CSV table of C-alpha atoms and ligand atoms in Angstrom, one decimal:
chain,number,residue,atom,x,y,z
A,17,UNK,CA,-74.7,-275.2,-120.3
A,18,UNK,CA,-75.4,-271.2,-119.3
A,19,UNK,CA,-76.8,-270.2,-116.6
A,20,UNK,CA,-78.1,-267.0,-115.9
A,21,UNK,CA,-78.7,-265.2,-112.8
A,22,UNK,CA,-81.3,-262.3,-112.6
A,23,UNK,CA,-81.3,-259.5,-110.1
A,24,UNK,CA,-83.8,-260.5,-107.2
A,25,UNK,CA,-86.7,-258.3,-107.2
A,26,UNK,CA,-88.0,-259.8,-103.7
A,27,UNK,CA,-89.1,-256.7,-101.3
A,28,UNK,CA,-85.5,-256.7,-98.7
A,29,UNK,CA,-83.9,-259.3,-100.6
A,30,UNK,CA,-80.1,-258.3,-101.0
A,31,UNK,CA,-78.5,-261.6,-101.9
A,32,UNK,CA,-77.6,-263.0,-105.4
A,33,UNK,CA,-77.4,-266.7,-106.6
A,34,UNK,CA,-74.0,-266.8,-107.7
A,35,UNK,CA,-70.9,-264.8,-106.4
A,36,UNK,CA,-67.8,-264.1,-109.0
A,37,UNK,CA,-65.7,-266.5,-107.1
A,38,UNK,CA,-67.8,-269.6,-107.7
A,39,UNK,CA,-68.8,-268.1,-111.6
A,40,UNK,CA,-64.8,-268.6,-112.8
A,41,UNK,CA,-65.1,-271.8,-111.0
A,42,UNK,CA,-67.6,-272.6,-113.1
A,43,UNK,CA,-66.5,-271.5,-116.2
A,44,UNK,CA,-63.2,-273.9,-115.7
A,45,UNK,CA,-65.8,-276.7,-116.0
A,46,UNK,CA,-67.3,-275.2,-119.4
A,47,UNK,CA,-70.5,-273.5,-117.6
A,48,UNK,CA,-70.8,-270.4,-118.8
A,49,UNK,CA,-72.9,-267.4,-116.6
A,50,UNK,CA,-74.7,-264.7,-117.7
A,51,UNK,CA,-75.4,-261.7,-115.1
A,52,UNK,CA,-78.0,-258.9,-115.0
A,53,UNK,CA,-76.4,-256.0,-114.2
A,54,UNK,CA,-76.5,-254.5,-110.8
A,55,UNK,CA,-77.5,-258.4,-109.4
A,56,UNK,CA,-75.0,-258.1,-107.3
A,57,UNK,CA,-74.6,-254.7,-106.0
A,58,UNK,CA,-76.8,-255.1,-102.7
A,59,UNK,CA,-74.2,-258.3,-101.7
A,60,UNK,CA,-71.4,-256.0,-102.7
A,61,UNK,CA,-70.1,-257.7,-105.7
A,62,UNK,CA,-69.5,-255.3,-108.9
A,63,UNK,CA,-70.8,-255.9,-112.1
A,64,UNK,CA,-66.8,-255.8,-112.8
A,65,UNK,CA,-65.8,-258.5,-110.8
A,66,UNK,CA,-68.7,-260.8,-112.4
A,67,UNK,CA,-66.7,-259.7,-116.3
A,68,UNK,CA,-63.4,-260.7,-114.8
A,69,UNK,CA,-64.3,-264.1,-113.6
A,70,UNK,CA,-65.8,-264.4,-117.0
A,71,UNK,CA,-69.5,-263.8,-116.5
A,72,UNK,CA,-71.2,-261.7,-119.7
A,73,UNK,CA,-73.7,-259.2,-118.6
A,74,UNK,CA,-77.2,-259.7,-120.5
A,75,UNK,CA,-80.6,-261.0,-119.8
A,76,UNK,CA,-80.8,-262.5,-116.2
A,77,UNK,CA,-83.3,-264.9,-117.6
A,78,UNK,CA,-82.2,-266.5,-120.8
A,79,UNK,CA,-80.1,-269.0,-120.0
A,80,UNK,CA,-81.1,-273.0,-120.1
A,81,UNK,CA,-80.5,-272.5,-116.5
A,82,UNK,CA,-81.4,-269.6,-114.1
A,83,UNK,CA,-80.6,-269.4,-110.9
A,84,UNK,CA,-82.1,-267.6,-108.6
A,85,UNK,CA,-82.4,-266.4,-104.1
A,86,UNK,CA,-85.9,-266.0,-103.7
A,87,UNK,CA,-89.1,-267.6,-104.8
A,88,UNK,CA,-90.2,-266.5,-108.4
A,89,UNK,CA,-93.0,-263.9,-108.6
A,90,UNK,CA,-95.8,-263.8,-111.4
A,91,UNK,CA,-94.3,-261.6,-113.2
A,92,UNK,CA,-90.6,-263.0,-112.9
A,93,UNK,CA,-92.1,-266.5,-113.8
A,94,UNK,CA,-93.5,-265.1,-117.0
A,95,UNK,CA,-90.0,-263.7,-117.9
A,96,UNK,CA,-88.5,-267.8,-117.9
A,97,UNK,CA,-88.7,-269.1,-120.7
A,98,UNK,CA,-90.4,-272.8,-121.6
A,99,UNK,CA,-87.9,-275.6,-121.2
A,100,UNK,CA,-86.0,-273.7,-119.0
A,101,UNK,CA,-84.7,-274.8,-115.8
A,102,UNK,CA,-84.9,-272.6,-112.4
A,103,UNK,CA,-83.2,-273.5,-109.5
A,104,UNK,CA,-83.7,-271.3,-106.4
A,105,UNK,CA,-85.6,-271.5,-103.2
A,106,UNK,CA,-89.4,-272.2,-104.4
A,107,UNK,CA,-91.4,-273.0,-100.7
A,108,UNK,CA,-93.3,-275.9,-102.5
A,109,UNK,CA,-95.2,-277.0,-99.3
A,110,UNK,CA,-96.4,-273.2,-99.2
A,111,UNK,CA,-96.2,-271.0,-102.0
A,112,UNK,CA,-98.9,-273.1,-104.2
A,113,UNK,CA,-99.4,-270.1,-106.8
A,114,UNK,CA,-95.9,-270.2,-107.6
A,115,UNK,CA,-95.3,-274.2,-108.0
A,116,UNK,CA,-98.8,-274.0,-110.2
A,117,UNK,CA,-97.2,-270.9,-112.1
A,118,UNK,CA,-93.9,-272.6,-112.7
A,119,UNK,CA,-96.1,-276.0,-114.0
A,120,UNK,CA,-98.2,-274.0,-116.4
A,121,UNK,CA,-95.0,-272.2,-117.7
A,122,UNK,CA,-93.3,-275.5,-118.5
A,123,UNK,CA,-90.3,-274.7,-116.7
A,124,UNK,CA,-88.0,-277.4,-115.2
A,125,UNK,CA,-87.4,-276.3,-111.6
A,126,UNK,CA,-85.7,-277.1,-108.8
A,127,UNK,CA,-86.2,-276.2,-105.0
A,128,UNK,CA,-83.1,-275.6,-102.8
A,129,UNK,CA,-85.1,-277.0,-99.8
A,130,UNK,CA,-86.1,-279.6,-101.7
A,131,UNK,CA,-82.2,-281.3,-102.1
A,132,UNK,CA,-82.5,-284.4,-99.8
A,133,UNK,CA,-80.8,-284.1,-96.4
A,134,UNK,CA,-78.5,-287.0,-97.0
A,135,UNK,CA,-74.4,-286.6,-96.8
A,136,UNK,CA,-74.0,-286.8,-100.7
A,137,UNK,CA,-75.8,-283.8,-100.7
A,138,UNK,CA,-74.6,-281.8,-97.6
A,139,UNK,CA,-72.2,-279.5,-100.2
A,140,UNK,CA,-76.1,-278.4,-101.8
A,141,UNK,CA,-77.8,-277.7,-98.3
A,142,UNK,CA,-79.1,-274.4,-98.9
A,143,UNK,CA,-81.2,-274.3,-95.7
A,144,UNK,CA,-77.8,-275.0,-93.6
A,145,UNK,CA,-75.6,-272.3,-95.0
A,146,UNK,CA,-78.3,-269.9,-94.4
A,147,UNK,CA,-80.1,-271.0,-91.1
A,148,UNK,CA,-76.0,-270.5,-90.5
A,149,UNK,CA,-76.3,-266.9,-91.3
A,150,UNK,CA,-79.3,-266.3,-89.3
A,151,UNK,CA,-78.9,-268.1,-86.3
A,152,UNK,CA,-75.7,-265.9,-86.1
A,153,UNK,CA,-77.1,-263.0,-86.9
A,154,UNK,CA,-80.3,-263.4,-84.5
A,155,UNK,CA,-77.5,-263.6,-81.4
A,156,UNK,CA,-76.0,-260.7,-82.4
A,157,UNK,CA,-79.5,-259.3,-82.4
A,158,UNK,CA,-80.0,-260.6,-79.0
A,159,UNK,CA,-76.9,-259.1,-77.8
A,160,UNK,CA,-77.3,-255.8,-79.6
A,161,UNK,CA,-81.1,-255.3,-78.2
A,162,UNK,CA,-80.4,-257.0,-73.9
A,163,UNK,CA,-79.9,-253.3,-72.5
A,164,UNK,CA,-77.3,-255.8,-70.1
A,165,UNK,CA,-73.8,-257.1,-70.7
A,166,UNK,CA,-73.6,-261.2,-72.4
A,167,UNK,CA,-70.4,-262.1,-70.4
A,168,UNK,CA,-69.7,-262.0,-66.6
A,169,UNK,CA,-67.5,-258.7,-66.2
A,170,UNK,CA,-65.5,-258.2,-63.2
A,171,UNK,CA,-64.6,-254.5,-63.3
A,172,UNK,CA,-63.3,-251.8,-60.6
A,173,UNK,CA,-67.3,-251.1,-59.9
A,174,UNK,CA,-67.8,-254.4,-59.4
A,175,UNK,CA,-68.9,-257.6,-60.8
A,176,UNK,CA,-71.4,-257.9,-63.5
A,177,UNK,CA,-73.3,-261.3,-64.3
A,178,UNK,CA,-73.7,-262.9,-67.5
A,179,UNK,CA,-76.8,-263.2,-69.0
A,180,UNK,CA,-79.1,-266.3,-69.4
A,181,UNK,CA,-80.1,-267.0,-72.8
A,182,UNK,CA,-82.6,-270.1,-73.6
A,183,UNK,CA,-82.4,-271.3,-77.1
A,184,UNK,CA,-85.2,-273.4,-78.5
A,185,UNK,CA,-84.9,-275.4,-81.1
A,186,UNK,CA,-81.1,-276.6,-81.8
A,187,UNK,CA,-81.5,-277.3,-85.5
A,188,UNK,CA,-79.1,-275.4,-87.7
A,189,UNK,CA,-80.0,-272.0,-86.8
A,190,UNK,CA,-80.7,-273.0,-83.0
A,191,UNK,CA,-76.8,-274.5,-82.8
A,192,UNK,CA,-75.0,-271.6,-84.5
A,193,UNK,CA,-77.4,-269.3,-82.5
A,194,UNK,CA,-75.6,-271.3,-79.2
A,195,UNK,CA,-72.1,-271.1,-80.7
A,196,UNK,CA,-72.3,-267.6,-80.9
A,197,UNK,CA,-74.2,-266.6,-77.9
A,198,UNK,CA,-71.7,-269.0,-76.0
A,199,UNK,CA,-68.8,-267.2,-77.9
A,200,UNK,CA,-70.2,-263.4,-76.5
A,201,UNK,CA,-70.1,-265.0,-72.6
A,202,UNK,CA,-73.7,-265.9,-72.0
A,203,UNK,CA,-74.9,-268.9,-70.1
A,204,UNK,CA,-76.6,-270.5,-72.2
A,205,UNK,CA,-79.3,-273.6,-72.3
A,206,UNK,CA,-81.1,-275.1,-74.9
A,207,UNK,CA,-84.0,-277.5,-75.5
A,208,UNK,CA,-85.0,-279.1,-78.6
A,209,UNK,CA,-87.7,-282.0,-78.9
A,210,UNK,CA,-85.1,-284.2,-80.7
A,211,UNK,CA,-82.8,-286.0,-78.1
A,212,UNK,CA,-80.4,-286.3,-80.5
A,213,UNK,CA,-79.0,-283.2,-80.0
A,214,UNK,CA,-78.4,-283.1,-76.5
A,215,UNK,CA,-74.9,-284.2,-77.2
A,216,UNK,CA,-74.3,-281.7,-80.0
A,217,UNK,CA,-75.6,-278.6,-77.8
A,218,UNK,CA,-73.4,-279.8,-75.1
A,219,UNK,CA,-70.3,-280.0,-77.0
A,220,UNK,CA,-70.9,-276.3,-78.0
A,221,UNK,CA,-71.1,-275.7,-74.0
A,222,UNK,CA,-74.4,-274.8,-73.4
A,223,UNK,CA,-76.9,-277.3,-71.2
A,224,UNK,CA,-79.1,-279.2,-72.6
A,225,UNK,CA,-82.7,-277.6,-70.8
A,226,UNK,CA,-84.5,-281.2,-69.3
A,227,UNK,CA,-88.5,-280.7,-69.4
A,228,UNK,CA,-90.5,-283.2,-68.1
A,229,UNK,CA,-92.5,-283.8,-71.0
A,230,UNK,CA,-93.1,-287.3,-71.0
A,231,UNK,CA,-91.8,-287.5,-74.6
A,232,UNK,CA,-89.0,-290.1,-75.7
A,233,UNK,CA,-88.1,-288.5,-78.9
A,234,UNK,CA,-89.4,-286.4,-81.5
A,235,UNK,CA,-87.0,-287.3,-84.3
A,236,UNK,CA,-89.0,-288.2,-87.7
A,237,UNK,CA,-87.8,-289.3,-90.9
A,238,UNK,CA,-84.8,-286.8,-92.7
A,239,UNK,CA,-83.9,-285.9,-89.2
A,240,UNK,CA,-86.9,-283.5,-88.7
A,241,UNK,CA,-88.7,-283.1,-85.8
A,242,UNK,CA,-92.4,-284.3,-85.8
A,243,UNK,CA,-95.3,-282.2,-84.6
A,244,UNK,CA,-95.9,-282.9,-81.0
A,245,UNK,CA,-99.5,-283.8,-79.9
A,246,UNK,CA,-102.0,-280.6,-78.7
A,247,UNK,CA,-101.4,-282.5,-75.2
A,248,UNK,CA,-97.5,-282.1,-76.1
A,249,UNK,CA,-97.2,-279.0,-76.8
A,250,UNK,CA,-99.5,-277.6,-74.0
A,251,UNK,CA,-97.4,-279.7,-71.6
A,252,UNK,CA,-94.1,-277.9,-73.0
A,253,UNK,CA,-95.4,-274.3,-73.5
A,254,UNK,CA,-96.3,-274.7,-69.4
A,255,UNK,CA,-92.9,-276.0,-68.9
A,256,UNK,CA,-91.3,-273.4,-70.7
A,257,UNK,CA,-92.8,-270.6,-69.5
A,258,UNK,CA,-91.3,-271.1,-66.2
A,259,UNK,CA,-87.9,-271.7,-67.4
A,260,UNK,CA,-88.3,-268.4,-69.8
A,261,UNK,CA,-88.9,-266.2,-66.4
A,262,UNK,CA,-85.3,-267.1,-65.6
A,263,UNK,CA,-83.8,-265.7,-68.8
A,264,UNK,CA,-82.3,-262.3,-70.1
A,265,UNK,CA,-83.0,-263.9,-73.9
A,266,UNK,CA,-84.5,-265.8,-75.6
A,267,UNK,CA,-83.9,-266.9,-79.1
A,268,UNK,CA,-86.3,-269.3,-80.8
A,269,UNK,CA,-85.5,-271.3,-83.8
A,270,UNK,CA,-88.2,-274.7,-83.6
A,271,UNK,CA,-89.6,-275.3,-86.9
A,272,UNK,CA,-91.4,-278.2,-88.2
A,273,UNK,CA,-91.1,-278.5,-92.2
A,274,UNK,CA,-94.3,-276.9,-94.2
A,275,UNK,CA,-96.5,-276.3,-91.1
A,276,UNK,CA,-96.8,-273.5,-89.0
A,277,UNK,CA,-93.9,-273.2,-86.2
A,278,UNK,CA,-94.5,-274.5,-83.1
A,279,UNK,CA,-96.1,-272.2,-80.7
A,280,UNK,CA,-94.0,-272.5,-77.4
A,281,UNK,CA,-93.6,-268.9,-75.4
A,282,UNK,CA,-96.4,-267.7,-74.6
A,283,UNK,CA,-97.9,-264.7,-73.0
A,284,UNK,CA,-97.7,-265.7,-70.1
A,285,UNK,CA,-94.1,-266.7,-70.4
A,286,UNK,CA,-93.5,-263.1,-71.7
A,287,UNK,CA,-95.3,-261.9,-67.9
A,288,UNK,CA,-92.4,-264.4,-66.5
A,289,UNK,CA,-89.3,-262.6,-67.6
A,290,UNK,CA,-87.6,-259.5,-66.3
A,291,UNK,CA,-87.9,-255.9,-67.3
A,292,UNK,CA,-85.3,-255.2,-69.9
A,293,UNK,CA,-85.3,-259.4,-71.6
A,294,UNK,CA,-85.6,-259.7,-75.4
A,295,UNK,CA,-86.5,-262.2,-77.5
A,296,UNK,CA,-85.3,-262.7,-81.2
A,297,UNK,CA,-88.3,-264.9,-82.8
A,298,UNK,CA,-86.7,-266.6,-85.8
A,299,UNK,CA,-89.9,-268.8,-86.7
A,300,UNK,CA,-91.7,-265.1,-86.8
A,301,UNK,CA,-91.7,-265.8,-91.1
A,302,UNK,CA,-93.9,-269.0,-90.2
A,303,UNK,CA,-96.2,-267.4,-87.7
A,304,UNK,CA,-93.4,-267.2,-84.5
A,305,UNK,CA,-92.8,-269.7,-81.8
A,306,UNK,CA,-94.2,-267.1,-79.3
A,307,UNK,CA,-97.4,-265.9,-79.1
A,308,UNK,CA,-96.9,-262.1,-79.3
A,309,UNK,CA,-94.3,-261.8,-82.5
A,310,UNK,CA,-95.2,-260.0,-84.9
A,311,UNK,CA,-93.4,-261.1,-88.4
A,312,UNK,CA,-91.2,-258.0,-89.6
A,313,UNK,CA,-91.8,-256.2,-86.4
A,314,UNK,CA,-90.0,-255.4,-83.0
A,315,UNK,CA,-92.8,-255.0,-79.9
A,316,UNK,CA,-92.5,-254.3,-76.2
A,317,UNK,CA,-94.6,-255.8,-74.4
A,318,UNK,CA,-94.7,-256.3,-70.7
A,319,UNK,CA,-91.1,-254.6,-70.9
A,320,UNK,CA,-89.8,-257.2,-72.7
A,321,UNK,CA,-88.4,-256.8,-76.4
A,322,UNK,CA,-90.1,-259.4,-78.9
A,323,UNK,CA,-88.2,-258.9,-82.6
A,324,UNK,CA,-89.8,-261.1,-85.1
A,325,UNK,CA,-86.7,-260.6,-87.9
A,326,UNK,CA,-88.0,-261.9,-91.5
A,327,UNK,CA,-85.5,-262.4,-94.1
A,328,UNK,CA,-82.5,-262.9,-91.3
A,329,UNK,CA,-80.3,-264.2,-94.0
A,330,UNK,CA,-80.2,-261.2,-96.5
A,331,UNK,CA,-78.7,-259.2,-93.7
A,332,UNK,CA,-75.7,-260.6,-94.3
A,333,UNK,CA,-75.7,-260.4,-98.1
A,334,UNK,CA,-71.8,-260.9,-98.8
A,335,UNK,CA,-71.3,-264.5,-97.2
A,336,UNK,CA,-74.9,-265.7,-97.2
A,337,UNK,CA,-74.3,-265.0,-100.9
A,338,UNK,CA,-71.4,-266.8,-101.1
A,339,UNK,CA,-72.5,-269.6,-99.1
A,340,UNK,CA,-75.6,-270.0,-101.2
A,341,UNK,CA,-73.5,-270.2,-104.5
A,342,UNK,CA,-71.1,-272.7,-103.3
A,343,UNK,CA,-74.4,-274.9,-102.5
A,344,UNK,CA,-75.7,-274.1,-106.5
A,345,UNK,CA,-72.5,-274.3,-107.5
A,346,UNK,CA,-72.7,-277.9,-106.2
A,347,UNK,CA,-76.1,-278.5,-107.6
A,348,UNK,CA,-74.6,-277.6,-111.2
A,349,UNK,CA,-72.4,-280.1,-111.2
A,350,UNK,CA,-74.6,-282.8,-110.4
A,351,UNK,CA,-76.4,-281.5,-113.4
A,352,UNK,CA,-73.5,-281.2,-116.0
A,353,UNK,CA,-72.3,-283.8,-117.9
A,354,UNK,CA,-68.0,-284.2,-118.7
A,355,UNK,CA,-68.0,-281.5,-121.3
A,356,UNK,CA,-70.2,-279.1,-118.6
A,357,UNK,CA,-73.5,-279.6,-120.9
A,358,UNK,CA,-76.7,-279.7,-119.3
A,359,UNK,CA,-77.5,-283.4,-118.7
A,360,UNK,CA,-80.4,-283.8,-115.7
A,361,UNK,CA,-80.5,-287.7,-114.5
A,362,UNK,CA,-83.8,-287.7,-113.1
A,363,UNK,CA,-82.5,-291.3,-111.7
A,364,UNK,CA,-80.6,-289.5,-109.5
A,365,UNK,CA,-82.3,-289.0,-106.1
A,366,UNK,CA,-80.8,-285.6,-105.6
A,367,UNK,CA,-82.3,-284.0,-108.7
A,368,UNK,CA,-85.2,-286.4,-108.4
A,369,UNK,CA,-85.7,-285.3,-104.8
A,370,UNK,CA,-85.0,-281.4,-105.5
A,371,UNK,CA,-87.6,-281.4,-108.6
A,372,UNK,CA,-91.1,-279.7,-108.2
A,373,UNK,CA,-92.4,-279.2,-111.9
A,374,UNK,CA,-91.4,-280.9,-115.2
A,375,UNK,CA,-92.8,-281.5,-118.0
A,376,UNK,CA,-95.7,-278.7,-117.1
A,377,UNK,CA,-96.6,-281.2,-114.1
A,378,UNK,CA,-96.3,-280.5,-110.4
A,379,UNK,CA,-93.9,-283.6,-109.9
A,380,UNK,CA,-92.8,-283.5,-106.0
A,381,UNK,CA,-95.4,-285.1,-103.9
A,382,UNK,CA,-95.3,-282.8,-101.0
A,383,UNK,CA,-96.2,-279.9,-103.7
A,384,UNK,CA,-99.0,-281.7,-104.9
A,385,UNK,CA,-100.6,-282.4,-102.1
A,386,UNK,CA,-100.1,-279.0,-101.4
A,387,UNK,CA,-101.5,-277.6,-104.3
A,388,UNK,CA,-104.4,-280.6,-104.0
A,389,UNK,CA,-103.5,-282.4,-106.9
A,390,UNK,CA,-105.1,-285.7,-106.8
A,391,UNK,CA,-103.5,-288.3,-108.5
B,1142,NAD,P1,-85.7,-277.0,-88.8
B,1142,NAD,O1,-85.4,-275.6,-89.2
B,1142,NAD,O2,-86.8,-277.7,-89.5
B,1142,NAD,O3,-86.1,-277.0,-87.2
B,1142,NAD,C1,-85.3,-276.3,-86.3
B,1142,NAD,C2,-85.3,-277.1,-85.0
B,1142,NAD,O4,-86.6,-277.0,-84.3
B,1142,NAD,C3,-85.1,-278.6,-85.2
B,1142,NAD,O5,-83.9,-279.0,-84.5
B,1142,NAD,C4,-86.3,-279.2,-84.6
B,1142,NAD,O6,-86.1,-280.5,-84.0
B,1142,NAD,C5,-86.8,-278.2,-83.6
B,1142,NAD,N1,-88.2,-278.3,-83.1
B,1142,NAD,C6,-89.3,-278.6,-83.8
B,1142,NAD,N2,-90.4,-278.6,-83.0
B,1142,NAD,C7,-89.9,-278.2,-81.8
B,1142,NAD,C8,-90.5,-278.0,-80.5
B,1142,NAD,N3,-91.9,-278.2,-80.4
B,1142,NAD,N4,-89.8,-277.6,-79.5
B,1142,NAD,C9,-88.4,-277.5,-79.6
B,1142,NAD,N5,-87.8,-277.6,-80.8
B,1142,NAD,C10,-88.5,-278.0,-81.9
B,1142,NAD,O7,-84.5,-277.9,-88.7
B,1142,NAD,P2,-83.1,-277.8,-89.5
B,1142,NAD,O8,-82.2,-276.9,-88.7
B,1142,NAD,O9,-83.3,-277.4,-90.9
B,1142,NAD,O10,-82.5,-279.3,-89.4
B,1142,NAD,C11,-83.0,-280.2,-88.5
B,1142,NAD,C12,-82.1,-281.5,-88.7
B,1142,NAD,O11,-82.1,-281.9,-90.0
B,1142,NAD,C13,-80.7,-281.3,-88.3
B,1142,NAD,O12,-80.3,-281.1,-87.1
B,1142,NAD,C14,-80.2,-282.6,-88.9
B,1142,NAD,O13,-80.5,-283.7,-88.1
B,1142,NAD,C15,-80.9,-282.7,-90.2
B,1142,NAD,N6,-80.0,-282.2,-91.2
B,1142,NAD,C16,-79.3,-283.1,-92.0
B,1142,NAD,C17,-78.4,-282.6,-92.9
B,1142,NAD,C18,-77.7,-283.6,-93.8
B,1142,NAD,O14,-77.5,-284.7,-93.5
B,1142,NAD,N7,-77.3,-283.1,-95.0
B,1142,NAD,C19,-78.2,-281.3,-93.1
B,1142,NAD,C20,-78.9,-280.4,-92.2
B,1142,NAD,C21,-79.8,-280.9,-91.3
């Protein structure tokens, strides 16, 4: 098969969906790569390394397959070609223009947060290897911005205390967020309405924040959380916002798949903290887990600093890049055949699972009912 991999046109987007590294793996296994040129410039790979690990440089959108980073615009869409097959990140519960768009163009494609969460598949997870990158990043953030020291100092002018940091939700993000914030000296504490993790935020050495909610557990099927109750959610955001007052930071991370994030600091919480705390909104892309985020933006408000980072991936082009071409790298290969020809087994529940439009029909349910197609 060939695959080719355009330059992303996304406003801010700065990675690319295959890395040289992974392209001469590729190759070895007869799948050839075709690269625009420049598609790898903002993630710091040269067109030259692409031509040594045996990549051509032409039309990013030819090949049977194209791979791509961000969702497909209108105008990208009508460069793919009918047959084709796109694999990339696609929001199917969200972006209904584009899944429509890719139906009507008769293009084969393929969501990256579509792959089913099962272990078979772990080597594909796209939303792991990048909620990696940004729940990294967003404690660095959180460390940049506190106008106070992370780690307990004790120094000849005496000793400094380490800062409290509260992270909510401990999915992938909200764990590597702890990892890292643990690793710069913080205290740190976390809560997530899935009681499964209680063990996993522990090992990392952070506490696992009790709330009397009333709530057994939130776990629903994949390993999501569900959406709590109104009652729920009003219980925890009242909870919360008294544990937030003790904090320096707080980084929130609590998503619940194709709905809005839950909304769990509020203003009040905000009123709570000390002069001088930040907060590094994560969910701020699908409308923020506190109240006063704004997407894209960093606010003070009440002397507290509120960043609402979109995008937190692409700031770390180079390994979020590489990451994210080891998972399609994966993906390939569960769509070649021996000889490395393109050979989809729509029997398997990986590609089954990942596909949103064949055949110029939406075909993932989620999308359709998304896009209100009735059966
Ligand atoms: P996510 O981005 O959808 O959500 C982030 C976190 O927010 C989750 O831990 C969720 O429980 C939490 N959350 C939701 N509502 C909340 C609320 N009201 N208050 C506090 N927290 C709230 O999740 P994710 O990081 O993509 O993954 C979640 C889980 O999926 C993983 O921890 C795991 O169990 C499963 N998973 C499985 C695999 C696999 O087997 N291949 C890979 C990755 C993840």
């Amino acid at each position: 098969m060939n695959v080719s991999v355009p330059k992303e046109t996304a406003s801010g987007e700065r990675r690319v969906a295959l890395v040289p590294e992974v392209v001469e793996r590729l190759g070895r296994s007869g799948i050839e790569v075709t690269i625009e040129a420049g598609a790898g410039a903002e993630a710091h790979y040269p067109d030259a390394d692409y031509e040594q690990a045996g990549a051509k440089l032409g039309d990013g959108y030819s090949g049977q397959v194209v791979a791509k980073v961000a969702p497909p615009s209108a105008e990208e869409i009508g460069r793919l070609q009918r047959g084709s097959v796109l694999i990339g990140f696609l929001a199917p519960l969200t972006a209904v223009d584009t899944v429509r768009g890719l139906a009507e163009a008769g293009v084969t494609s393929f969501a990256m947060e579509a792959i089913p969460r099962i272990s078979r598949a772990q080597s594909m997870d796209a939303l792991s290897s990048q909620a990696t990158v940004a729940g990294y990043r967003a404690a660095q953030i959180a460390a940049q911005e506190l106008p106070r020291f992370f780690p307990m100092l004790t120094t000849a002018a005496g000793t400094v205390r380490p800062a409290k940091v509260l992270v909510l939700g401990a999915g992938v993000a909200g764990l590597q967020a702890i990892a890292t914030t643990r690793r710069l000296g913080a205290i740190v504490q976390a809560f997530d309405v899935r009681s499964a993790v209680k063990e996993q935020i522990e090992s990392l050495g952070a506490r696992f924040l009790e709330l009397d909610m009333g709530l057994e557990d939130a776990e629903a099927a994949g390993g999501y959380a569900r959406p709590l109750t109104d009652e729920e959610q009003q219980r925890q955001r009242e909870l919360l916002a008294e544990e937030i007052g003790k904090m320096d930071a707080v980084i929130s991370t609590a998503a619940v798949p194709g709905r809005r994030a839950p909304l769990l600091v509020t203003e009040q919480a905000v009123k709570n903290m000390s002069p001088g705390s930040v907060i590094v909104d994560l969910a701020a892309e699908t409308g923020g887990n506190c109240e006063l985020t704004e997407a894209g933006e960093t606010v003070v408000k009440e002397d507290v600093t509120i960043i609402g980072p979109v995008n937190l991936a692409s700031s770390m082009p180079d390994h979020a890049s590489s990451l994210y071409a080891r998972n399609v790298q994966s993906l390939l290969g569960l769509m070649a055949g021996e000889e490395g020809e393109l050979k989809l087994d729509f029997d398997d529940e990986v590609i089954a699972g990942a596909c949103i439009t064949r055949d110029g029909q939406i075909v993932h349910e989620g999308a359709r009912q998304a896009a209100g197609v009735t059966a």
